[in-house]
CSV table of C-alpha atoms in Angstrom, one decimal:
chain,number,residue,atom,x,y,z
B,154,MET,CA,100.0,100.4,126.7
B,155,LYS,CA,98.1,97.9,124.5
B,156,LEU,CA,97.2,98.7,120.9
B,157,ILE,CA,95.1,96.7,118.5
B,158,SER,CA,94.7,97.0,114.8
B,159,TRP,CA,92.1,95.2,112.7
B,160,ASN,CA,90.9,95.4,109.1
B,161,VAL,CA,87.3,94.5,109.8
B,162,ASN,CA,86.2,94.3,106.1
B,163,GLY,CA,83.0,96.2,106.9
B,164,LEU,CA,82.3,97.2,110.5
B,165,ARG,CA,78.6,96.8,110.4
B,166,ALA,CA,79.1,93.1,109.3
B,167,ALA,CA,81.8,92.6,111.9
B,168,ILE,CA,79.5,93.9,114.7
B,169,GLY,CA,77.2,91.0,113.8
B,170,LYS,CA,80.1,88.6,114.0
B,171,GLY,CA,81.4,89.2,117.5
B,172,PHE,CA,83.2,92.5,117.2
B,173,TYR,CA,82.0,93.9,120.5
B,174,ASP,CA,82.9,90.6,122.3
B,175,PHE,CA,86.5,90.8,121.1
B,176,PHE,CA,86.7,94.5,121.8
B,177,ALA,CA,85.6,94.0,125.4
B,178,SER,CA,87.9,91.0,126.0
B,179,VAL,CA,91.1,92.5,124.6
B,180,ASP,CA,90.8,95.6,126.8
B,181,ALA,CA,93.0,97.8,124.6
B,182,ASP,CA,94.1,101.4,125.2
B,183,ALA,CA,93.8,102.1,121.4
B,184,PHE,CA,91.8,100.2,118.9
B,185,CYS,CA,92.4,101.0,115.2
B,186,LEU,CA,90.2,99.8,112.3
B,187,GLN,CA,90.7,99.7,108.6
B,188,GLU,CA,88.1,99.1,105.8
B,189,THR,CA,85.2,100.2,108.0
B,190,LYS,CA,83.0,100.7,104.8
B,191,MET,CA,80.9,103.1,106.7
B,192,GLN,CA,79.6,106.7,106.4
B,193,PRO,CA,78.9,108.8,109.5
B,194,GLY,CA,75.6,108.0,111.1
B,195,GLN,CA,75.1,104.6,109.4
B,196,VAL,CA,75.4,102.8,112.8
B,197,GLU,CA,76.0,103.9,116.3
B,198,VAL,CA,79.2,102.4,117.8
B,199,ASN,CA,78.7,102.5,121.5
B,200,LEU,CA,82.1,102.3,123.3
B,201,PRO,CA,81.9,103.9,126.7
B,202,GLY,CA,85.3,105.3,127.9
B,203,TYR,CA,86.7,105.7,124.4
B,204,TYR,CA,87.1,108.8,122.2
B,205,GLN,CA,86.2,108.0,118.6
B,206,TYR,CA,87.8,109.3,115.4
B,207,TRP,CA,86.4,108.4,111.9
B,208,ASN,CA,87.6,108.9,108.4
B,209,SER,CA,85.2,107.7,105.7
B,210,ALA,CA,85.6,107.4,102.0
B,211,ASP,CA,83.6,109.6,99.7
B,212,ARG,CA,82.3,106.5,98.0
B,213,LYS,CA,79.8,104.6,100.1
B,214,GLY,CA,80.6,101.1,101.3
B,215,TYR,CA,84.3,101.5,100.5
B,216,SER,CA,87.6,101.8,102.5
B,217,GLY,CA,87.5,104.0,105.6
B,218,THR,CA,89.4,104.0,108.9
B,219,ALA,CA,88.6,104.6,112.6
B,220,VAL,CA,90.4,104.8,115.9
B,221,PHE,CA,89.0,104.4,119.4
B,222,VAL,CA,91.3,105.6,122.3
B,223,ARG,CA,91.0,105.9,126.0
B,224,ARG,CA,93.3,108.9,126.1
B,225,GLU,CA,92.2,112.0,124.3
B,226,PRO,CA,94.9,113.2,121.8
B,227,LEU,CA,96.2,116.7,121.4
B,228,ALA,CA,94.9,116.7,117.9
B,229,ALA,CA,93.4,114.4,115.2
B,230,THR,CA,94.1,114.9,111.5
B,231,TYR,CA,92.9,113.0,108.5
B,232,ASP,CA,94.6,111.9,105.3
B,233,PHE,CA,97.8,113.6,104.0
B,234,GLY,CA,99.3,115.3,100.9
B,235,GLY,CA,97.3,116.6,98.0
B,236,ASP,CA,93.7,116.2,96.9
B,237,GLU,CA,94.5,112.9,95.1
B,238,HIS,CA,94.9,111.2,98.5
B,239,ARG,CA,92.0,112.8,100.4
B,240,HIS,CA,88.9,110.9,99.2
B,241,GLU,CA,89.2,107.3,100.4
B,242,GLY,CA,89.5,107.7,104.2
B,243,ARG,CA,92.8,105.8,104.5
B,244,VAL,CA,94.7,107.6,107.2
B,245,ILE,CA,94.1,109.0,110.7
B,246,THR,CA,96.8,110.6,112.8
B,247,LEU,CA,96.5,111.2,116.5
B,248,ALA,CA,99.0,113.5,118.1
B,249,TYR,CA,100.1,112.8,121.7
B,250,PRO,CA,102.8,114.8,123.6
B,251,GLY,CA,105.4,112.0,123.1
B,252,TYR,CA,104.4,110.3,119.9
B,253,TYR,CA,102.1,110.0,116.9
B,254,LEU,CA,99.6,107.2,116.5
B,255,ILE,CA,98.8,106.7,112.8
B,256,THR,CA,96.4,104.1,111.4
B,257,VAL,CA,96.6,103.4,107.6
B,258,TYR,CA,94.7,101.3,105.0
B,259,SER,CA,97.1,101.3,102.0
B,260,PRO,CA,95.5,101.1,98.6
B,261,ASN,CA,95.3,97.7,96.9
B,262,SER,CA,97.2,97.5,93.6
B,263,GLN,CA,94.3,95.3,92.2
B,264,ALA,CA,94.4,92.5,89.7
B,265,GLU,CA,97.2,92.6,87.2
B,266,LEU,CA,98.5,95.6,89.1
B,267,ALA,CA,95.9,97.8,87.5
B,268,ARG,CA,96.4,100.5,90.2
B,269,ILE,CA,100.1,100.1,90.7
B,270,ASP,CA,101.0,103.6,89.4
B,271,TYR,CA,98.7,105.2,92.0
B,272,ARG,CA,99.9,102.9,94.6
B,273,VAL,CA,103.6,103.9,94.1
B,274,ARG,CA,102.6,107.6,94.2
B,275,TRP,CA,100.7,107.0,97.3
B,276,GLU,CA,103.6,105.2,98.9
B,277,GLU,CA,106.0,108.0,98.0
B,278,ASP,CA,103.8,110.6,99.4
B,279,PHE,CA,102.9,108.7,102.5
B,280,ALA,CA,106.6,108.2,103.2
B,281,ALA,CA,107.2,111.9,102.9
B,282,TYR,CA,104.4,112.5,105.3
B,283,ILE,CA,105.8,110.0,107.8
B,284,ARG,CA,109.3,111.6,107.4
B,285,GLU,CA,107.8,114.9,108.5
B,286,ARG,CA,106.1,113.4,111.5
B,287,MET,CA,109.2,111.5,112.6
B,288,ALA,CA,111.2,114.7,112.5
B,289,GLU,CA,108.9,115.9,115.3
B,290,LYS,CA,108.5,112.9,117.6
B,291,PRO,CA,108.4,109.0,117.4
B,292,VAL,CA,105.6,107.3,115.5
B,293,ILE,CA,103.6,104.2,115.7
B,294,ILE,CA,102.0,103.2,112.4
B,295,CYS,CA,99.5,100.4,112.3
B,296,GLY,CA,97.1,98.9,109.8
B,297,ASP,CA,96.6,96.9,106.6
B,298,MET,CA,99.5,97.9,104.4
B,299,ASN,CA,98.6,95.6,101.6
B,300,VAL,CA,102.1,94.1,101.2
B,301,ALA,CA,103.8,91.0,102.2
B,302,ARG,CA,107.4,91.9,103.0
B,303,HIS,CA,109.4,88.7,102.5
B,304,PRO,CA,108.8,85.1,101.3
B,305,ILE,CA,108.2,84.0,104.9
B,306,ASP,CA,105.2,86.4,105.0
B,307,LEU,CA,103.0,84.5,102.6
B,308,TYR,CA,102.2,80.9,102.0
B,309,ASP,CA,103.3,80.5,98.4
B,310,PRO,CA,105.7,83.3,97.4
B,311,GLU,CA,106.7,81.7,94.1
B,312,GLN,CA,103.1,81.5,92.9
B,313,TYR,CA,102.3,85.1,93.9
B,314,GLU,CA,105.5,86.8,92.8
B,315,GLY,CA,104.5,89.9,90.9
B,316,SER,CA,100.9,89.9,92.1
B,317,ALA,CA,99.2,92.7,94.0
B,318,GLY,CA,100.6,92.7,97.5
B,319,TYR,CA,103.8,90.9,96.5
B,320,SER,CA,105.1,92.9,93.6
B,321,GLU,CA,108.6,94.2,93.4
B,322,GLN,CA,107.3,97.7,93.3
B,323,GLU,CA,105.3,97.4,96.5
B,324,ARG,CA,108.0,95.6,98.4
B,325,HIS,CA,110.6,98.2,97.3
B,326,GLN,CA,108.3,101.0,98.6
B,327,PHE,CA,107.8,99.3,101.9
B,328,GLU,CA,111.5,98.8,102.5
B,329,LYS,CA,112.0,102.5,101.7
B,330,LEU,CA,109.5,103.4,104.3
B,331,LEU,CA,111.2,101.2,106.9
B,332,ALA,CA,114.5,102.8,105.9
B,333,LEU,CA,113.3,106.1,107.4
B,334,GLY,CA,114.0,104.5,110.8
B,335,LEU,CA,111.0,102.2,111.4
B,336,THR,CA,110.9,98.8,112.9
B,337,ASP,CA,108.5,96.0,111.9
B,338,SER,CA,107.6,95.1,115.5
B,339,TYR,CA,106.4,91.6,114.9
B,340,ARG,CA,109.5,90.6,113.0
B,341,PHE,CA,111.6,92.4,115.6
B,342,GLN,CA,110.3,89.9,118.2
B,343,HIS,CA,109.7,86.9,115.9
B,344,PRO,CA,112.3,87.1,113.1
B,345,ASP,CA,112.0,83.5,111.9
B,346,GLU,CA,108.4,82.6,112.8
B,347,GLU,CA,106.7,80.9,109.8
B,348,LYS,CA,103.0,80.8,109.0
B,349,ALA,CA,102.3,84.0,111.0
B,350,TYR,CA,99.6,85.3,108.7
B,351,THR,CA,97.0,88.1,109.2
B,352,TRP,CA,94.9,87.7,106.0
B,353,TRP,CA,93.4,84.8,104.2
B,354,SER,CA,91.4,84.8,100.9
B,355,TYR,CA,87.7,83.7,101.2
B,356,MET,CA,88.5,81.3,98.3
B,357,ARG,CA,89.7,77.7,98.4
B,358,ARG,CA,89.2,77.3,102.2
B,359,SER,CA,92.4,79.4,102.6
B,360,ARG,CA,91.8,80.1,106.3
B,361,PRO,CA,91.3,76.5,107.5
B,362,ARG,CA,94.4,75.6,105.6
B,363,ASN,CA,96.3,78.7,106.9
B,364,ALA,CA,97.1,79.6,103.3
B,365,GLY,CA,97.5,83.3,104.2
B,366,TRP,CA,99.6,86.4,104.0
B,367,ARG,CA,101.0,88.8,106.7
B,368,ILE,CA,100.0,92.2,105.4
B,369,ASP,CA,99.0,93.9,108.6
B,370,TYR,CA,101.6,95.7,110.7
B,371,PHE,CA,102.7,97.7,113.7
B,372,LEU,CA,105.7,99.8,112.6
B,373,VAL,CA,107.4,101.8,115.3
B,374,SER,CA,110.2,104.4,115.3
B,375,ALA,CA,113.5,102.6,115.9
B,376,SER,CA,113.9,104.6,119.1
B,377,LEU,CA,111.0,102.7,120.6
B,378,GLU,CA,112.4,99.2,119.9
B,379,ALA,CA,113.5,98.7,123.5
B,380,ASP,CA,110.0,99.6,124.7
B,381,ILE,CA,108.3,96.8,122.7
B,382,ARG,CA,106.9,94.3,125.3
B,383,GLU,CA,104.7,92.0,123.2
B,384,THR,CA,103.4,91.5,119.7
B,385,MET,CA,100.4,89.5,118.9
B,386,ILE,CA,98.5,88.0,116.0
B,387,TYR,CA,94.9,86.9,117.0
B,388,LYS,CA,94.6,84.3,114.3
B,389,ASP,CA,91.6,82.6,115.9
B,390,VAL,CA,89.4,85.8,115.9
B,391,MET,CA,86.9,85.6,113.1
B,392,GLY,CA,84.5,88.2,111.7
B,393,SER,CA,86.7,89.3,108.8
B,394,ASP,CA,89.1,88.0,106.2
B,395,HIS,CA,91.8,89.6,108.3
B,396,CYS,CA,92.5,88.9,112.0
B,397,PRO,CA,93.4,91.5,114.6
B,398,ILE,CA,97.0,92.2,115.5
B,399,GLY,CA,98.4,93.7,118.7
B,400,LEU,CA,101.3,95.5,120.3
B,401,VAL,CA,102.1,96.1,123.9
B,402,ILE,CA,104.6,98.9,124.3
B,403,SER,CA,105.8,101.4,126.9
B,404,LEU,CA,105.2,104.8,125.4
B,405,PRO,CA,106.7,108.2,126.2
B,406,GLU,CA,104.3,110.7,127.8
């Protein structure tokens, strides 16, 4: 099974920058989006053969997730936890007989960590939600998780130490999430690969210089490690400040 995840930084804009061409060429079984920045009905997304699931933020032009899948799930649920986490369209969970597929767009802690208190609460509650799902069956979590895990995962870790996406608090919460029994699939297959980035600032010609960060992930239950076949970073696919990532895995029915 091939799965793709992509923060498109506005789907309507991405459609004008080759989204459909990539979608057709990659031929995925599941295609997960973050930061769609869309409300229902703003544009018709025509994807024959795929079931579509959308979760939009209350605020127009902000956040939002979507999942397109060939195989209809048993159920689809949106967001998690209390009311605090249910207004920004950040999570979609699809239930299948043998696993959960969860796409996530984690909150950005913002400049000078202005939103770090909420980010930590969100991470704690998200981890609790994942723990509950993992007690039922294996999970695959994908998306823009807005954190670079280790120095190898960003181009200048000394400069950005303590910044949003590379603060001690965020990295600590991410490791706590992994400690539930999750595997960072890309690092599982490529433990020492450098300059494997998924996001580049629009400033200072960051992408042509490959001055990027790896903040997009496929995390899988450790019980699925042996089923990982391939992990991909589509660094040459444009249309967003993120590039798509992929996972090929043999999944339980």
